[in-house]
C-alpha positions as a printed Julia matrix, in Angstrom:
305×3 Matrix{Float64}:
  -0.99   28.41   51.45
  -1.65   24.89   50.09
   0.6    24.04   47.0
  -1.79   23.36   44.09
  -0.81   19.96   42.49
   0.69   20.63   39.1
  -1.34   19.5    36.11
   0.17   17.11   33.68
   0.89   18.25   30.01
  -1.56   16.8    27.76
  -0.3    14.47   24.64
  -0.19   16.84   21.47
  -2.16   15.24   18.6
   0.14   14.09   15.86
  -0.14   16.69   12.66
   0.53   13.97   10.61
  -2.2    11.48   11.71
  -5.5    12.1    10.78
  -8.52   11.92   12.15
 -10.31    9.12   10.59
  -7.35    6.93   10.33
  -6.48    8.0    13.88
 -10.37    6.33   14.79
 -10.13    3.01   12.38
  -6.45    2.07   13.85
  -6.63    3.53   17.48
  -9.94    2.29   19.06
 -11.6     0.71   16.63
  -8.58   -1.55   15.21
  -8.86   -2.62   12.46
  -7.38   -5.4    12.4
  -9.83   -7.06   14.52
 -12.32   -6.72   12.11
 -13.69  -10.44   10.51
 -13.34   -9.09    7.0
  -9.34   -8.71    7.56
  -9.29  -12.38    9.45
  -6.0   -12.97   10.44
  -5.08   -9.26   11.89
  -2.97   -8.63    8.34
  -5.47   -5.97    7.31
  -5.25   -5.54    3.54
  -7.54   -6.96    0.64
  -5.06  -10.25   -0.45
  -3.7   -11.84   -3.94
  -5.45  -14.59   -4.33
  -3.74  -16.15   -6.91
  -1.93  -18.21   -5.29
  -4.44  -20.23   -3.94
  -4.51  -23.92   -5.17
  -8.64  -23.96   -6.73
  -8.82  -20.48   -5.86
 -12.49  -21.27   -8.34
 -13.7   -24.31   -6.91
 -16.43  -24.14   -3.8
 -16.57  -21.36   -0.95
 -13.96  -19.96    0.45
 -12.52  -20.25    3.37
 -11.12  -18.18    6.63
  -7.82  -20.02    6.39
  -7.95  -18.82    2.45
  -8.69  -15.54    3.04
  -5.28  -15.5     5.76
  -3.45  -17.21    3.1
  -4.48  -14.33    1.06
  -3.19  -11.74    2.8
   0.37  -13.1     3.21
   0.06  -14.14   -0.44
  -0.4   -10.23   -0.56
   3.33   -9.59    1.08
   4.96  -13.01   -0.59
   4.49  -11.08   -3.79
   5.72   -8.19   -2.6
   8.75   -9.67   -1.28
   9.49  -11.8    -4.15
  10.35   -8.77   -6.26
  13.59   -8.22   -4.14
  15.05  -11.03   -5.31
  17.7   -12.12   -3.28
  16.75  -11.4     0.95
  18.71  -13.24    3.22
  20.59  -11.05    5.29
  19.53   -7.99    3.68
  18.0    -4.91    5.67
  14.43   -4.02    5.16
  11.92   -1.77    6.07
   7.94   -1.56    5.57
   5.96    1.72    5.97
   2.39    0.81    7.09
   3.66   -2.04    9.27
   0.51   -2.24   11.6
   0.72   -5.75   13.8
   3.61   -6.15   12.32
   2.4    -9.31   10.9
   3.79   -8.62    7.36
   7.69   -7.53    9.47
   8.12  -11.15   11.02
   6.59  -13.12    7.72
   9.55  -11.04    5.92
  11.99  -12.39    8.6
  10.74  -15.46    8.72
  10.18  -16.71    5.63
  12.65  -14.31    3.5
  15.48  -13.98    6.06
  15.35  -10.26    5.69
  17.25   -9.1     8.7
  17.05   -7.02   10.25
  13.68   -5.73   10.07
  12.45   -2.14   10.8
   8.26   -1.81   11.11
   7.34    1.98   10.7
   3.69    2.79   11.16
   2.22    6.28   11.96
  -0.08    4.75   14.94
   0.96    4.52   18.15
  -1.1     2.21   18.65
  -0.22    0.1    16.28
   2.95    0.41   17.14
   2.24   -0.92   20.68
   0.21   -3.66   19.06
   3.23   -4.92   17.42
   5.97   -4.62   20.41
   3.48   -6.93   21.98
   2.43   -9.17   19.35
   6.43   -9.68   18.4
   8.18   -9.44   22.17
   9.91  -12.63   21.55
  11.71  -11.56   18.59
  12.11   -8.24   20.03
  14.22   -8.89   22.48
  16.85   -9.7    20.44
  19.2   -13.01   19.4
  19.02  -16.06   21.26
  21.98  -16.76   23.99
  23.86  -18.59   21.35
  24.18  -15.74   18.88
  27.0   -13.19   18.99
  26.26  -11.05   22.11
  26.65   -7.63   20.13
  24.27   -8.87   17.38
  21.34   -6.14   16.82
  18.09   -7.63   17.64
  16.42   -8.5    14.24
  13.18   -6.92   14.72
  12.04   -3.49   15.4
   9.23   -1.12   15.06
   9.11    3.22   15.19
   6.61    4.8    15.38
   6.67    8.17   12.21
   4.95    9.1     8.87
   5.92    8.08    5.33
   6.84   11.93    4.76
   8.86   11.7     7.58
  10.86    8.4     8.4
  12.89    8.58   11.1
  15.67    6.52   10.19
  19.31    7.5     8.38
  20.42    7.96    4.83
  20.9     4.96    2.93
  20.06    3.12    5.98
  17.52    0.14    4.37
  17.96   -2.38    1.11
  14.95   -3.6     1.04
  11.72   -0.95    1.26
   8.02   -1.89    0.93
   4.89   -0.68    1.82
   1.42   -3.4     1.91
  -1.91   -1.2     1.34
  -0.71    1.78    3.59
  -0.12    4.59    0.77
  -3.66    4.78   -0.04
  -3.54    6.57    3.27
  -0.71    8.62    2.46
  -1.62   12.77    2.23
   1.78   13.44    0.95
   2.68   11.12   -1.35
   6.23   13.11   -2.9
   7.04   13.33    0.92
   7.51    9.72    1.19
   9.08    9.17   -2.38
  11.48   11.33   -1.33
  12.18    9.46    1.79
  12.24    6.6     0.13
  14.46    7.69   -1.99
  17.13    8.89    1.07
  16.57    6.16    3.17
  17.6     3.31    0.46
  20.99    2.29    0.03
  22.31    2.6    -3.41
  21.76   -1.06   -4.14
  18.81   -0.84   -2.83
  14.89   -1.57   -4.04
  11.09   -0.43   -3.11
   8.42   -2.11   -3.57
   4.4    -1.52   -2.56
   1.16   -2.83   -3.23
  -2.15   -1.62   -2.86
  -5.54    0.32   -4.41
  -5.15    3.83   -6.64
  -7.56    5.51   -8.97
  -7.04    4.9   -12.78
  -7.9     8.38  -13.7
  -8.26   11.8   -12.62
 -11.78   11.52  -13.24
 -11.95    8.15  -11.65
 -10.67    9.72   -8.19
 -13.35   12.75   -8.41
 -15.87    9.9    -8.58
 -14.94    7.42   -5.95
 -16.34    9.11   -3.06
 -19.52    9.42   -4.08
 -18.99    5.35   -4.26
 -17.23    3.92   -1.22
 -17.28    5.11    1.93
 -13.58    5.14    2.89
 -12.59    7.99    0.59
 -15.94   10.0     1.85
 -15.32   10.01    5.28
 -11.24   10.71    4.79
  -9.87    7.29    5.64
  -8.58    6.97    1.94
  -6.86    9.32   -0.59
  -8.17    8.64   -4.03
  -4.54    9.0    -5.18
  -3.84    8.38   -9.2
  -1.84    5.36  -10.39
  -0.06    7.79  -13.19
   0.67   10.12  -10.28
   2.58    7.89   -7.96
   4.64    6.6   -10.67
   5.61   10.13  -11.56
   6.44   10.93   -7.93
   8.92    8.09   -7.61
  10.83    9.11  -10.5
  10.32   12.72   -9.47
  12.14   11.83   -6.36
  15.29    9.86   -8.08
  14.05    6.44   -7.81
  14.57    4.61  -11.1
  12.88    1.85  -13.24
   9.9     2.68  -11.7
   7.45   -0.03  -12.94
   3.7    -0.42  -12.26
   1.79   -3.52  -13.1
  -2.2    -3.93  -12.28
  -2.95   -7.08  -10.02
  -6.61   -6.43   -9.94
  -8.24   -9.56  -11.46
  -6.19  -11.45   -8.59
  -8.09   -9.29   -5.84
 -11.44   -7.59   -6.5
 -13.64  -10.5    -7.47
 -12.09  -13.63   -5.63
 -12.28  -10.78   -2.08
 -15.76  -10.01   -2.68
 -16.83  -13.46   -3.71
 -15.48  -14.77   -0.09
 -17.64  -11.61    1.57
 -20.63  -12.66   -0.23
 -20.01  -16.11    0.79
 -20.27  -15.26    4.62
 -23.19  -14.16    6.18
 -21.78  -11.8     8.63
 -19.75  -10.25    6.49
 -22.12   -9.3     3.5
 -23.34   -5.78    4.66
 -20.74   -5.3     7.7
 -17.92   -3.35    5.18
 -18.71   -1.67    1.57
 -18.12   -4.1    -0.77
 -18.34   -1.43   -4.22
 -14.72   -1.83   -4.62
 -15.52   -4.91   -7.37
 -17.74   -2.33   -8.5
 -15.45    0.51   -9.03
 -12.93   -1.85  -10.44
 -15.43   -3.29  -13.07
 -16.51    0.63  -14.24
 -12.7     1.54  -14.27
 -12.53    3.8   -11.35
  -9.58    2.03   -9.65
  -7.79   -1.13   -9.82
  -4.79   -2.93   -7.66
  -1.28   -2.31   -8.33
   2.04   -3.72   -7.73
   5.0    -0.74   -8.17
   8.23   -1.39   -8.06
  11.77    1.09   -8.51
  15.51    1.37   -7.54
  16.84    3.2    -5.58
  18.21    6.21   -6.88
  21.51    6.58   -8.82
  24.65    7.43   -6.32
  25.85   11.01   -6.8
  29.37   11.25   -8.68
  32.05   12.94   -6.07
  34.57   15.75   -7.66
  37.2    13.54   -9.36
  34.79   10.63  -10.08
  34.28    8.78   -7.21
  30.46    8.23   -6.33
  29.44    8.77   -2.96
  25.68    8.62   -1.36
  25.51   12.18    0.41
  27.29   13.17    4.04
């Protein structure tokens, strides 16, 4: 009798990972998208740009832009050199070697939910993956790497990062306490979080933005509320949680560039200027410490087994 050949186990769809988001970052990438030029995939600070209201704008603004986007992200950690960080949402990994590169965070850990973002970024960043150069100490850890998990779920130690931040990922996130929470494990005492990116101003405001852009229709965005995140940081032991509304440097300067560019006009809903003039949602920029250390019997603090 002929030995039947023995089917291969299928891949198990990741519980975490929906649908839509598992479309827009798997086989349509997003990142390859014109309106994200540059791969960075978030909506930028623009700010920074040197007469940001003079004439069109450019490609190489709207790139500038998005790093702007993670330069003032990373600016609220103070000092960086040599200091461990992580970023949840790390897609390309784009935002993982500007931290590296231009804020000597080191080592770096990229986290994204994706897998194949995660490939995406072991390719885009081989070089650095690979570790030190010959001349470095030959135990040194390599100062870039990316894991593939969910906010609610980061597979990394206690007290294992300094440095946390997240780029326009949490509008994504389903279970926002969950990754408070490990955020709040997964810092070191001394250690900071800081993210960026789009929440609803009101209750009311997040009932109503579906029936206005797209994203939050079709499940690719949670409609999350500004006063709710805040409360789920502190919830979870993170302290000093501060929230400050960037909005004025995003909404109108990124939809004045799509305007400005023919095949970009109708190609991706552009109601988010919209819903930030009528007070639906608006761009914010939290920040928090980690959480206090826990006092050990006789007075000594310690940070858990």
């Amino acid at each position: 009798m002929a030995q039947q050949p023995q089917r291969q186990p299928q891949p198990q769809p990741n519980p975490h990972l929906p649908d839509r988001v598992a479309a827009v970052y798997g086989e349509q990438d997003l990142s390859t998208v014109p309106a994200f030029a540059g791969g960075f995939i978030n909506f930028g600070y623009w700010a920074r740009l040197p007469d940001l209201a003079d004439g069109p704008l450019s490609e190489a603004d709207r790139i500038r832009s998005e790093q702007d986007l993670y330069r003032l992200v990373l600016d609220t950690f103070g000092r960086t050199r040599g200091r461990s960080a992580l970023e949840v949402g790390c897609g390309r990994g784009l935002g993982c070697a500007l931290a590296l590169r231009e804020y000597g965070l080191a080592p770096v850990t990229g986290l994204d939910i994706h897998p194949d973002q995660i490939a995406r970024a072991r390719a885009t960043h081989a070089e650095l993956l690979a570790g030190p150069s010959t001349d470095g100490p030959a135990d040194a850890p390599a100062p870039l790497a990316f894991v593939e998990g969910a906010a609610q779920r980061i597979p990394l130690p206690d007290a294992s990062a300094e440095c946390l931040y997240s780029v326009e990922a949490a509008q994504h996130f389903r279970d926002l306490p969950g990754f408070a929470r490990e955020a709040a494990r997964v810092l070191r005492p001394d250690g900071r979080l800081a993210l960026t990116t789009f929440f609803a101003r009101t209750h009311e405001a997040a009932r109503a933005l579906p029936g206005l852009l797209p994203p939050y229709a079709d499940g690719l965005d949670v409609p999350h509320v500004i006063d709710d995140v805040a409360a789920a940081l502190a919830a979870a032991g993170l302290r000093d949680v501060r929230v400050r509304a960037i909005g004025e440097a995003v909404w109108e300067p990124y939809d004045r560039y799509m305007a400005q560019r023919r095949e970009l006009r109708d190609a991706w809903p552009r109601h988010y200027l919209t819903a930030y003039r009528t007070g639906l949602l608006d761009y914010y920029l939290v920040t928090a410490a980690a959480p206090a250390p826990v006092s050990a019997p006789g007075g000594s603090a310690s940070t858990g087994p």
